[in-house]
Amino acid sequence: MTEMVYGALPSREREPVLPKWWTTVDKWTMTSILLLFGVGILLGLAASPPLAAKNGFEPFYYVKKQAIFGGAAMVAMVLTSMMSPQLVRRLAVIGFIVTLLATMMLPFFGTDFGKGAMRWYSLGFGSIQPSEFLKPGFVVVAAWLMAANEEINGPPGRMWSFLLMITIVVMLALQPDFGQACLILFGWSVMYFVSGASMILIGGILFSIYPAAQLAYSNSEHFARRIDGFLDRSLDPTTQIGYATNAIREGGLFGVGVGEGQVKWSLPDAHTDFIISVAAEEYGLILVMCIIALYATIVLRSYFRLMRERDAFIRLAGTGLVSIFGVQAMVNMGVAVRLLPSKGMTLPFVSYGGSSLIAGGIAVGMLLAFTRTRPQGEIGEILRGHVR
């Protein structure tokens, strides 16, 4: 009847998904990720052949696997970045529940591959580390809870997120995986601070770090060994840190030359945790500074775009994701130059590792989805409008 009187309502044409995505996504961040992955393949060509020969594989076996994992990660990143924040949140909640249960079951069905930490599931043809996928899911869930806390008659989301964070940190520390536990703690702390933190709770967390570290040192031989090695003034040149620091020193400004590095023959983790040492030895400080610049571009551009975001959930989730991403890169490089104790963290998108690459692709895809350009006023303009 309405159509007969007033005529049919004009149908609203939907803008095609791809053009809309391309005009709103942060191309600088995406390009930086692709360049980091390219650098990872380049360094893998130099770092992985010794390990492949040791394990009886063809020289570029690990490079081919990294290319496959990286291709899957890039696809996951692009597809996730096309989603709306609401869809990202729904899928992240489901993923978080699955990976949380998988992490809980590690003591019963997991394996340590002789590394002293129960972090992986062996699948026969490969392995998977659920804590890598747990991080982005936790960040999104925690951001959702904190944002809900700000609503009128909303739930005590901050407290729930705090209890969830403590549960996960303790669970990871018992593996032991203190590196991932610290990333979860750091990401939550940054989000909590941005959401309007209680300084009492922040102070309590800071004061609890020392007794928690003391407890871990007294009860975990794995943790104590790494701390003792870091604090020891004399650096044993036959340890992983010794080889890594010597390689960085030998590389100088321009490196010793492509394929001429020696650290890859001594370090068992040259293609993963200490990949930056291979970069510094063969290509010198020039390539290392380029890598640092790429990470800085991703972090700073994401922060600046999130500062203009009005939606509390998007702002908090994006801040948590980019903070964990940036700190993980900083810790990996800090360990290589002995500024930090060994953590066993990969360098995002550069180090070899299936779980790390694919989980990183999903996390950065979420970040790109949250930092896409949306029609909105800036927070400062809104506040000025309220003042008037």
PDB file of C-alpha atoms in Angstrom, residues 18-302:
ATOM      1  CA  LEU A  18      37.142  -4.339  -2.899  1.00  0.00           C
ATOM      2  CA  PRO A  19      37.129  -0.643  -3.956  1.00  0.00           C
ATOM      3  CA  LYS A  20      35.740   0.358  -0.561  1.00  0.00           C
ATOM      4  CA  TRP A  21      38.375  -1.709   1.237  1.00  0.00           C
ATOM      5  CA  TRP A  22      41.202  -0.345  -0.893  1.00  0.00           C
ATOM      6  CA  THR A  23      40.221   3.293  -0.327  1.00  0.00           C
ATOM      7  CA  THR A  24      39.903   2.912   3.463  1.00  0.00           C
ATOM      8  CA  VAL A  25      42.697   0.504   4.450  1.00  0.00           C
ATOM      9  CA  ASP A  26      46.072   1.772   5.688  1.00  0.00           C
ATOM     10  CA  LYS A  27      48.264   1.058   2.662  1.00  0.00           C
ATOM     11  CA  TRP A  28      51.477   2.126   4.416  1.00  0.00           C
ATOM     12  CA  THR A  29      51.003  -0.477   7.121  1.00  0.00           C
ATOM     13  CA  MET A  30      50.093  -3.190   4.629  1.00  0.00           C
ATOM     14  CA  THR A  31      53.106  -2.363   2.453  1.00  0.00           C
ATOM     15  CA  SER A  32      55.394  -2.447   5.480  1.00  0.00           C
ATOM     16  CA  ILE A  33      54.102  -5.913   6.402  1.00  0.00           C
ATOM     17  CA  LEU A  34      54.707  -7.192   2.870  1.00  0.00           C
ATOM     18  CA  LEU A  35      58.235  -5.765   2.923  1.00  0.00           C
ATOM     19  CA  LEU A  36      58.943  -7.428   6.284  1.00  0.00           C
ATOM     20  CA  PHE A  37      57.775 -10.748   4.895  1.00  0.00           C
ATOM     21  CA  GLY A  38      60.009 -10.236   1.849  1.00  0.00           C
ATOM     22  CA  VAL A  39      62.961  -9.530   4.142  1.00  0.00           C
ATOM     23  CA  GLY A  40      62.111 -12.705   6.058  1.00  0.00           C
ATOM     24  CA  ILE A  41      62.279 -14.780   2.866  1.00  0.00           C
ATOM     25  CA  LEU A  42      65.581 -13.115   1.919  1.00  0.00           C
ATOM     26  CA  LEU A  43      67.108 -13.870   5.313  1.00  0.00           C
ATOM     27  CA  GLY A  44      65.652 -17.380   5.284  1.00  0.00           C
ATOM     28  CA  LEU A  45      67.633 -18.082   2.102  1.00  0.00           C
ATOM     29  CA  ALA A  46      70.779 -17.310   4.091  1.00  0.00           C
ATOM     30  CA  ALA A  47      69.901 -18.701   7.531  1.00  0.00           C
ATOM     31  CA  SER A  48      68.018 -21.942   6.914  1.00  0.00           C
ATOM     32  CA  PRO A  49      70.256 -24.095   4.612  1.00  0.00           C
ATOM     33  CA  PRO A  50      72.603 -25.187   7.454  1.00  0.00           C
ATOM     34  CA  LEU A  51      69.647 -26.440   9.509  1.00  0.00           C
ATOM     35  CA  ALA A  52      68.128 -28.138   6.455  1.00  0.00           C
ATOM     36  CA  ALA A  53      71.424 -29.936   5.782  1.00  0.00           C
ATOM     37  CA  LYS A  54      71.646 -30.996   9.417  1.00  0.00           C
ATOM     38  CA  ASN A  55      68.128 -32.483   9.300  1.00  0.00           C
ATOM     39  CA  GLY A  56      68.646 -34.158   5.918  1.00  0.00           C
ATOM     40  CA  PHE A  57      66.435 -31.872   3.837  1.00  0.00           C
ATOM     41  CA  GLU A  58      67.095 -29.980   0.620  1.00  0.00           C
ATOM     42  CA  PRO A  59      68.833 -26.598   1.151  1.00  0.00           C
ATOM     43  CA  PHE A  60      65.724 -24.417   0.827  1.00  0.00           C
ATOM     44  CA  TYR A  61      63.240 -26.744   2.528  1.00  0.00           C
ATOM     45  CA  TYR A  62      62.481 -24.270   5.329  1.00  0.00           C
ATOM     46  CA  VAL A  63      62.329 -21.320   2.933  1.00  0.00           C
ATOM     47  CA  LYS A  64      59.644 -23.074   0.892  1.00  0.00           C
ATOM     48  CA  LYS A  65      57.655 -23.833   4.049  1.00  0.00           C
ATOM     49  CA  GLN A  66      58.005 -20.224   5.156  1.00  0.00           C
ATOM     50  CA  ALA A  67      56.729 -19.047   1.766  1.00  0.00           C
ATOM     51  CA  ILE A  68      53.677 -21.318   2.114  1.00  0.00           C
ATOM     52  CA  PHE A  69      52.985 -20.202   5.695  1.00  0.00           C
ATOM     53  CA  GLY A  70      53.588 -16.581   4.750  1.00  0.00           C
ATOM     54  CA  GLY A  71      51.256 -16.823   1.767  1.00  0.00           C
ATOM     55  CA  ALA A  72      48.535 -18.183   4.064  1.00  0.00           C
ATOM     56  CA  ALA A  73      49.283 -15.368   6.529  1.00  0.00           C
ATOM     57  CA  MET A  74      48.961 -12.688   3.823  1.00  0.00           C
ATOM     58  CA  VAL A  75      45.634 -14.143   2.663  1.00  0.00           C
ATOM     59  CA  ALA A  76      44.394 -14.245   6.271  1.00  0.00           C
ATOM     60  CA  MET A  77      45.536 -10.650   6.784  1.00  0.00           C
ATOM     61  CA  VAL A  78      43.735  -9.330   3.693  1.00  0.00           C
ATOM     62  CA  LEU A  79      40.513 -11.261   4.344  1.00  0.00           C
ATOM     63  CA  THR A  80      40.408 -10.214   8.005  1.00  0.00           C
ATOM     64  CA  SER A  81      41.095  -6.575   7.132  1.00  0.00           C
ATOM     65  CA  MET A  82      37.990  -6.586   4.891  1.00  0.00           C
ATOM     66  CA  MET A  83      35.710  -7.497   7.809  1.00  0.00           C
ATOM     67  CA  SER A  84      33.694  -5.058   9.864  1.00  0.00           C
ATOM     68  CA  PRO A  85      34.805  -4.518  13.475  1.00  0.00           C
ATOM     69  CA  GLN A  86      31.640  -6.300  14.643  1.00  0.00           C
ATOM     70  CA  LEU A  87      32.420  -9.410  12.586  1.00  0.00           C
ATOM     71  CA  VAL A  88      36.050  -9.340  13.745  1.00  0.00           C
ATOM     72  CA  ARG A  89      34.811  -9.261  17.332  1.00  0.00           C
ATOM     73  CA  ARG A  90      32.449 -12.200  16.876  1.00  0.00           C
ATOM     74  CA  LEU A  91      35.069 -14.378  15.211  1.00  0.00           C
ATOM     75  CA  ALA A  92      37.722 -13.332  17.733  1.00  0.00           C
ATOM     76  CA  VAL A  93      35.518 -14.419  20.643  1.00  0.00           C
ATOM     77  CA  ILE A  94      35.036 -17.855  19.070  1.00  0.00           C
ATOM     78  CA  GLY A  95      38.749 -18.137  18.302  1.00  0.00           C
ATOM     79  CA  PHE A  96      39.653 -17.061  21.816  1.00  0.00           C
ATOM     80  CA  ILE A  97      37.478 -19.752  23.407  1.00  0.00           C
ATOM     81  CA  VAL A  98      38.953 -22.451  21.150  1.00  0.00           C
ATOM     82  CA  THR A  99      42.584 -21.420  21.702  1.00  0.00           C
ATOM     83  CA  LEU A 100      42.049 -20.979  25.448  1.00  0.00           C
ATOM     84  CA  LEU A 101      40.779 -24.545  25.707  1.00  0.00           C
ATOM     85  CA  ALA A 102      43.669 -25.741  23.519  1.00  0.00           C
ATOM     86  CA  THR A 103      46.167 -23.971  25.788  1.00  0.00           C
ATOM     87  CA  MET A 104      44.577 -25.532  28.871  1.00  0.00           C
ATOM     88  CA  MET A 105      44.973 -29.001  27.365  1.00  0.00           C
ATOM     89  CA  LEU A 106      48.677 -28.591  26.548  1.00  0.00           C
ATOM     90  CA  PRO A 107      49.924 -30.294  29.772  1.00  0.00           C
ATOM     91  CA  PHE A 108      48.012 -33.437  28.752  1.00  0.00           C
ATOM     92  CA  PHE A 109      48.420 -33.588  24.973  1.00  0.00           C
ATOM     93  CA  GLY A 110      51.223 -31.118  24.160  1.00  0.00           C
ATOM     94  CA  THR A 111      54.931 -31.622  23.514  1.00  0.00           C
ATOM     95  CA  ASP A 112      58.062 -29.608  24.241  1.00  0.00           C
ATOM     96  CA  PHE A 113      60.247 -30.877  21.339  1.00  0.00           C
ATOM     97  CA  GLY A 114      63.107 -31.124  23.828  1.00  0.00           C
ATOM     98  CA  LYS A 115      63.097 -27.383  24.604  1.00  0.00           C
ATOM     99  CA  GLY A 116      61.859 -27.657  28.185  1.00  0.00           C
ATOM    100  CA  ALA A 117      58.550 -25.849  27.636  1.00  0.00           C
ATOM    101  CA  MET A 118      55.203 -27.503  26.828  1.00  0.00           C
ATOM    102  CA  ARG A 119      53.990 -25.069  24.154  1.00  0.00           C
ATOM    103  CA  TRP A 120      53.124 -27.084  21.047  1.00  0.00           C
ATOM    104  CA  TYR A 121      50.798 -29.714  19.651  1.00  0.00           C
ATOM    105  CA  SER A 122      52.539 -32.146  17.323  1.00  0.00           C
ATOM    106  CA  LEU A 123      50.398 -32.849  14.252  1.00  0.00           C
ATOM    107  CA  GLY A 124      52.768 -35.298  12.588  1.00  0.00           C
ATOM    108  CA  PHE A 125      53.278 -33.145   9.486  1.00  0.00           C
ATOM    109  CA  GLY A 126      53.990 -30.076  11.628  1.00  0.00           C
ATOM    110  CA  SER A 127      53.180 -28.391  14.924  1.00  0.00           C
ATOM    111  CA  ILE A 128      50.961 -25.614  16.230  1.00  0.00           C
ATOM    112  CA  GLN A 129      51.483 -23.220  19.141  1.00  0.00           C
ATOM    113  CA  PRO A 130      48.046 -22.181  20.468  1.00  0.00           C
ATOM    114  CA  SER A 131      49.379 -19.260  22.541  1.00  0.00           C
ATOM    115  CA  GLU A 132      50.247 -17.410  19.294  1.00  0.00           C
ATOM    116  CA  PHE A 133      46.564 -17.472  18.297  1.00  0.00           C
ATOM    117  CA  LEU A 134      45.431 -16.798  21.867  1.00  0.00           C
ATOM    118  CA  LYS A 135      47.000 -13.308  21.933  1.00  0.00           C
ATOM    119  CA  PRO A 136      44.849 -11.517  19.327  1.00  0.00           C
ATOM    120  CA  GLY A 137      41.711 -13.231  20.587  1.00  0.00           C
ATOM    121  CA  PHE A 138      42.424 -12.167  24.158  1.00  0.00           C
ATOM    122  CA  VAL A 139      43.094  -8.563  23.121  1.00  0.00           C
ATOM    123  CA  VAL A 140      39.747  -8.286  21.321  1.00  0.00           C
ATOM    124  CA  VAL A 141      37.801  -9.934  24.171  1.00  0.00           C
ATOM    125  CA  ALA A 142      39.499  -7.755  26.806  1.00  0.00           C
ATOM    126  CA  ALA A 143      38.824  -4.616  24.752  1.00  0.00           C
ATOM    127  CA  TRP A 144      35.167  -5.609  24.409  1.00  0.00           C
ATOM    128  CA  LEU A 145      34.843  -6.082  28.167  1.00  0.00           C
ATOM    129  CA  MET A 146      36.574  -2.770  28.938  1.00  0.00           C
ATOM    130  CA  ALA A 147      34.396  -0.900  26.443  1.00  0.00           C
ATOM    131  CA  ALA A 148      31.251  -2.493  27.915  1.00  0.00           C
ATOM    132  CA  ASN A 149      32.372  -1.263  31.339  1.00  0.00           C
ATOM    133  CA  GLU A 150      31.888   2.332  30.123  1.00  0.00           C
ATOM    134  CA  GLU A 151      28.236   1.805  29.174  1.00  0.00           C
ATOM    135  CA  ILE A 152      25.414   2.834  31.493  1.00  0.00           C
ATOM    136  CA  ASN A 153      24.532  -0.162  33.706  1.00  0.00           C
ATOM    137  CA  GLY A 154      27.283  -2.065  31.911  1.00  0.00           C
ATOM    138  CA  PRO A 155      29.048  -5.101  33.409  1.00  0.00           C
ATOM    139  CA  PRO A 156      32.253  -4.780  35.490  1.00  0.00           C
ATOM    140  CA  GLY A 157      34.232  -5.437  32.329  1.00  0.00           C
ATOM    141  CA  ARG A 158      37.567  -4.160  33.593  1.00  0.00           C
ATOM    142  CA  MET A 159      37.528  -6.532  36.529  1.00  0.00           C
ATOM    143  CA  TRP A 160      36.481  -9.458  34.346  1.00  0.00           C
ATOM    144  CA  SER A 161      39.254  -8.686  31.870  1.00  0.00           C
ATOM    145  CA  PHE A 162      41.748  -8.454  34.746  1.00  0.00           C
ATOM    146  CA  LEU A 163      40.748 -11.872  36.093  1.00  0.00           C
ATOM    147  CA  LEU A 164      40.913 -13.320  32.586  1.00  0.00           C
ATOM    148  CA  MET A 165      44.371 -11.826  32.075  1.00  0.00           C
ATOM    149  CA  ILE A 166      45.675 -13.228  35.379  1.00  0.00           C
ATOM    150  CA  THR A 167      44.334 -16.687  34.508  1.00  0.00           C
ATOM    151  CA  ILE A 168      46.056 -16.698  31.119  1.00  0.00           C
ATOM    152  CA  VAL A 169      49.345 -15.299  32.448  1.00  0.00           C
ATOM    153  CA  VAL A 170      49.526 -17.966  35.168  1.00  0.00           C
ATOM    154  CA  MET A 171      48.624 -20.691  32.671  1.00  0.00           C
ATOM    155  CA  LEU A 172      51.372 -19.578  30.256  1.00  0.00           C
ATOM    156  CA  ALA A 173      53.938 -19.186  33.034  1.00  0.00           C
ATOM    157  CA  LEU A 174      53.345 -22.796  34.090  1.00  0.00           C
ATOM    158  CA  GLN A 175      54.274 -24.116  30.602  1.00  0.00           C
ATOM    159  CA  PRO A 176      56.729 -22.258  31.091  1.00  0.00           C
ATOM    160  CA  ASP A 177      56.303 -19.523  28.475  1.00  0.00           C
ATOM    161  CA  PHE A 178      57.211 -16.312  30.264  1.00  0.00           C
ATOM    162  CA  GLY A 179      57.646 -14.403  27.003  1.00  0.00           C
ATOM    163  CA  GLN A 180      54.037 -14.848  25.870  1.00  0.00           C
ATOM    164  CA  ALA A 181      52.841 -14.277  29.442  1.00  0.00           C
ATOM    165  CA  CYS A 182      54.652 -10.926  29.518  1.00  0.00           C
ATOM    166  CA  LEU A 183      53.127  -9.938  26.163  1.00  0.00           C
ATOM    167  CA  ILE A 184      49.615 -10.705  27.432  1.00  0.00           C
ATOM    168  CA  LEU A 185      50.274  -8.710  30.615  1.00  0.00           C
ATOM    169  CA  PHE A 186      51.740  -5.791  28.679  1.00  0.00           C
ATOM    170  CA  GLY A 187      48.922  -5.689  26.117  1.00  0.00           C
ATOM    171  CA  TRP A 188      46.259  -5.723  28.829  1.00  0.00           C
ATOM    172  CA  SER A 189      48.071  -3.018  30.825  1.00  0.00           C
ATOM    173  CA  VAL A 190      48.243  -0.689  27.813  1.00  0.00           C
ATOM    174  CA  MET A 191      44.540  -1.180  27.053  1.00  0.00           C
ATOM    175  CA  TYR A 192      43.631  -0.675  30.699  1.00  0.00           C
ATOM    176  CA  PHE A 193      45.669   2.528  30.825  1.00  0.00           C
ATOM    177  CA  VAL A 194      44.032   3.877  27.653  1.00  0.00           C
ATOM    178  CA  SER A 195      40.549   3.025  28.966  1.00  0.00           C
ATOM    179  CA  GLY A 196      41.063   5.246  32.011  1.00  0.00           C
ATOM    180  CA  ALA A 197      43.070   3.186  34.445  1.00  0.00           C
ATOM    181  CA  SER A 198      42.875   3.201  38.195  1.00  0.00           C
ATOM    182  CA  MET A 199      46.383   4.216  39.246  1.00  0.00           C
ATOM    183  CA  ILE A 200      46.020   2.085  42.356  1.00  0.00           C
ATOM    184  CA  LEU A 201      45.650  -1.069  40.272  1.00  0.00           C
ATOM    185  CA  ILE A 202      48.439  -0.036  37.883  1.00  0.00           C
ATOM    186  CA  GLY A 203      50.707   0.605  40.874  1.00  0.00           C
ATOM    187  CA  GLY A 204      49.733  -2.753  42.361  1.00  0.00           C
ATOM    188  CA  ILE A 205      50.659  -4.531  39.134  1.00  0.00           C
ATOM    189  CA  LEU A 206      54.024  -2.760  38.980  1.00  0.00           C
ATOM    190  CA  PHE A 207      54.832  -3.617  42.598  1.00  0.00           C
ATOM    191  CA  SER A 208      53.812  -7.245  42.055  1.00  0.00           C
ATOM    192  CA  ILE A 209      56.284  -7.756  39.195  1.00  0.00           C
ATOM    193  CA  TYR A 210      59.299  -8.145  41.497  1.00  0.00           C
ATOM    194  CA  PRO A 211      57.814 -10.789  43.859  1.00  0.00           C
ATOM    195  CA  ALA A 212      56.346 -12.628  40.846  1.00  0.00           C
ATOM    196  CA  ALA A 213      59.760 -12.673  39.149  1.00  0.00           C
ATOM    197  CA  GLN A 214      61.367 -13.837  42.393  1.00  0.00           C
ATOM    198  CA  LEU A 215      58.834 -16.663  42.685  1.00  0.00           C
ATOM    199  CA  ALA A 216      59.448 -17.712  39.076  1.00  0.00           C
ATOM    200  CA  TYR A 217      63.218 -17.594  39.608  1.00  0.00           C
ATOM    201  CA  SER A 218      62.975 -19.811  42.694  1.00  0.00           C
ATOM    202  CA  ASN A 219      60.621 -22.384  41.193  1.00  0.00           C
ATOM    203  CA  SER A 220      61.550 -22.556  37.491  1.00  0.00           C
ATOM    204  CA  GLU A 221      64.964 -23.832  36.453  1.00  0.00           C
ATOM    205  CA  HIS A 222      64.162 -22.714  32.882  1.00  0.00           C
ATOM    206  CA  PHE A 223      63.541 -19.122  34.016  1.00  0.00           C
ATOM    207  CA  ALA A 224      66.483 -19.048  36.448  1.00  0.00           C
ATOM    208  CA  ARG A 225      68.930 -20.283  33.805  1.00  0.00           C
ATOM    209  CA  ARG A 226      67.976 -17.493  31.416  1.00  0.00           C
ATOM    210  CA  ILE A 227      68.168 -14.791  34.078  1.00  0.00           C
ATOM    211  CA  ASP A 228      71.560 -16.059  35.314  1.00  0.00           C
ATOM    212  CA  GLY A 229      72.895 -16.050  31.753  1.00  0.00           C
ATOM    213  CA  PHE A 230      71.671 -12.487  31.238  1.00  0.00           C
ATOM    214  CA  LEU A 231      73.159 -11.165  34.502  1.00  0.00           C
ATOM    215  CA  ASP A 232      76.494 -12.932  34.111  1.00  0.00           C
ATOM    216  CA  ARG A 233      79.108 -10.305  33.251  1.00  0.00           C
ATOM    217  CA  SER A 234      81.290 -12.752  31.347  1.00  0.00           C
ATOM    218  CA  LEU A 235      79.701 -13.631  28.013  1.00  0.00           C
ATOM    219  CA  ASP A 236      80.422 -17.187  26.919  1.00  0.00           C
ATOM    220  CA  PRO A 237      81.137 -16.927  23.169  1.00  0.00           C
ATOM    221  CA  THR A 238      79.847 -20.489  22.626  1.00  0.00           C
ATOM    222  CA  THR A 239      76.301 -19.697  23.807  1.00  0.00           C
ATOM    223  CA  GLN A 240      73.486 -18.514  21.527  1.00  0.00           C
ATOM    224  CA  ILE A 241      73.750 -14.958  22.863  1.00  0.00           C
ATOM    225  CA  GLY A 242      77.525 -15.085  22.431  1.00  0.00           C
ATOM    226  CA  TYR A 243      77.258 -16.134  18.788  1.00  0.00           C
ATOM    227  CA  ALA A 244      74.513 -13.570  18.113  1.00  0.00           C
ATOM    228  CA  THR A 245      76.311 -10.567  19.618  1.00  0.00           C
ATOM    229  CA  ASN A 246      79.552 -11.502  17.863  1.00  0.00           C
ATOM    230  CA  ALA A 247      77.739 -11.743  14.523  1.00  0.00           C
ATOM    231  CA  ILE A 248      76.213  -8.280  14.998  1.00  0.00           C
ATOM    232  CA  ARG A 249      79.631  -6.873  15.858  1.00  0.00           C
ATOM    233  CA  GLU A 250      81.265  -8.516  12.833  1.00  0.00           C
ATOM    234  CA  GLY A 251      78.623  -7.185  10.448  1.00  0.00           C
ATOM    235  CA  GLY A 252      79.434  -3.536  11.000  1.00  0.00           C
ATOM    236  CA  LEU A 253      77.724  -0.962   8.821  1.00  0.00           C
ATOM    237  CA  PHE A 254      77.486  -2.810   5.497  1.00  0.00           C
ATOM    238  CA  GLY A 255      77.849  -6.478   6.518  1.00  0.00           C
ATOM    239  CA  VAL A 256      80.336  -9.158   5.508  1.00  0.00           C
ATOM    240  CA  GLY A 257      78.480  -9.969   2.285  1.00  0.00           C
ATOM    241  CA  VAL A 258      75.563 -12.084   1.134  1.00  0.00           C
ATOM    242  CA  GLY A 259      76.125 -15.730   2.071  1.00  0.00           C
ATOM    243  CA  GLU A 260      79.411 -14.963   3.845  1.00  0.00           C
ATOM    244  CA  GLY A 261      78.051 -14.978   7.411  1.00  0.00           C
ATOM    245  CA  GLN A 262      79.115 -17.676   9.855  1.00  0.00           C
ATOM    246  CA  VAL A 263      76.577 -17.352  12.675  1.00  0.00           C
ATOM    247  CA  LYS A 264      74.002 -19.481  10.814  1.00  0.00           C
ATOM    248  CA  TRP A 265      76.348 -22.474  11.125  1.00  0.00           C
ATOM    249  CA  SER A 266      76.567 -22.108  14.919  1.00  0.00           C
ATOM    250  CA  LEU A 267      73.103 -21.016  16.021  1.00  0.00           C
ATOM    251  CA  PRO A 268      70.343 -23.657  16.032  1.00  0.00           C
ATOM    252  CA  ASP A 269      67.708 -20.876  16.074  1.00  0.00           C
ATOM    253  CA  ALA A 270      69.369 -18.622  13.474  1.00  0.00           C
ATOM    254  CA  HIS A 271      66.249 -18.758  11.276  1.00  0.00           C
ATOM    255  CA  THR A 272      63.807 -18.024  14.127  1.00  0.00           C
ATOM    256  CA  ASP A 273      64.692 -16.249  17.380  1.00  0.00           C
ATOM    257  CA  PHE A 274      68.046 -14.857  16.190  1.00  0.00           C
ATOM    258  CA  ILE A 275      67.248 -13.989  12.579  1.00  0.00           C
ATOM    259  CA  ILE A 276      68.239 -10.354  13.212  1.00  0.00           C
ATOM    260  CA  SER A 277      71.814 -11.552  13.894  1.00  0.00           C
ATOM    261  CA  VAL A 278      71.955 -13.053  10.403  1.00  0.00           C
ATOM    262  CA  ALA A 279      70.655  -9.765   8.972  1.00  0.00           C
ATOM    263  CA  ALA A 280      73.239  -7.729  10.883  1.00  0.00           C
ATOM    264  CA  GLU A 281      76.168 -10.003   9.978  1.00  0.00           C
ATOM    265  CA  GLU A 282      75.510 -10.383   6.251  1.00  0.00           C
ATOM    266  CA  TYR A 283      73.822  -7.063   5.415  1.00  0.00           C
ATOM    267  CA  GLY A 284      75.036  -4.823   8.235  1.00  0.00           C
ATOM    268  CA  LEU A 285      73.446  -2.058  10.243  1.00  0.00           C
ATOM    269  CA  ILE A 286      71.829  -0.638   7.095  1.00  0.00           C
ATOM    270  CA  LEU A 287      69.336  -3.520   6.776  1.00  0.00           C
ATOM    271  CA  VAL A 288      68.707  -3.642  10.544  1.00  0.00           C
ATOM    272  CA  MET A 289      67.786   0.066  10.535  1.00  0.00           C
ATOM    273  CA  CYS A 290      65.456  -0.524   7.572  1.00  0.00           C
ATOM    274  CA  ILE A 291      63.734  -3.337   9.493  1.00  0.00           C
ATOM    275  CA  ILE A 292      63.358  -1.116  12.559  1.00  0.00           C
ATOM    276  CA  ALA A 293      61.938   1.667  10.361  1.00  0.00           C
ATOM    277  CA  LEU A 294      59.298  -0.709   8.959  1.00  0.00           C
ATOM    278  CA  TYR A 295      58.179  -1.737  12.459  1.00  0.00           C
ATOM    279  CA  ALA A 296      58.135   1.910  13.570  1.00  0.00           C
ATOM    280  CA  THR A 297      55.987   2.828  10.552  1.00  0.00           C
ATOM    281  CA  ILE A 298      53.405   0.170  11.427  1.00  0.00           C
ATOM    282  CA  VAL A 299      53.259   1.093  15.114  1.00  0.00           C
ATOM    283  CA  LEU A 300      53.199   4.879  14.755  1.00  0.00           C
ATOM    284  CA  ARG A 301      50.707   4.990  11.880  1.00  0.00           C
ATOM    285  CA  SER A 302      48.373   2.638  13.742  1.00  0.00           C
TER     286      SER A 302
END
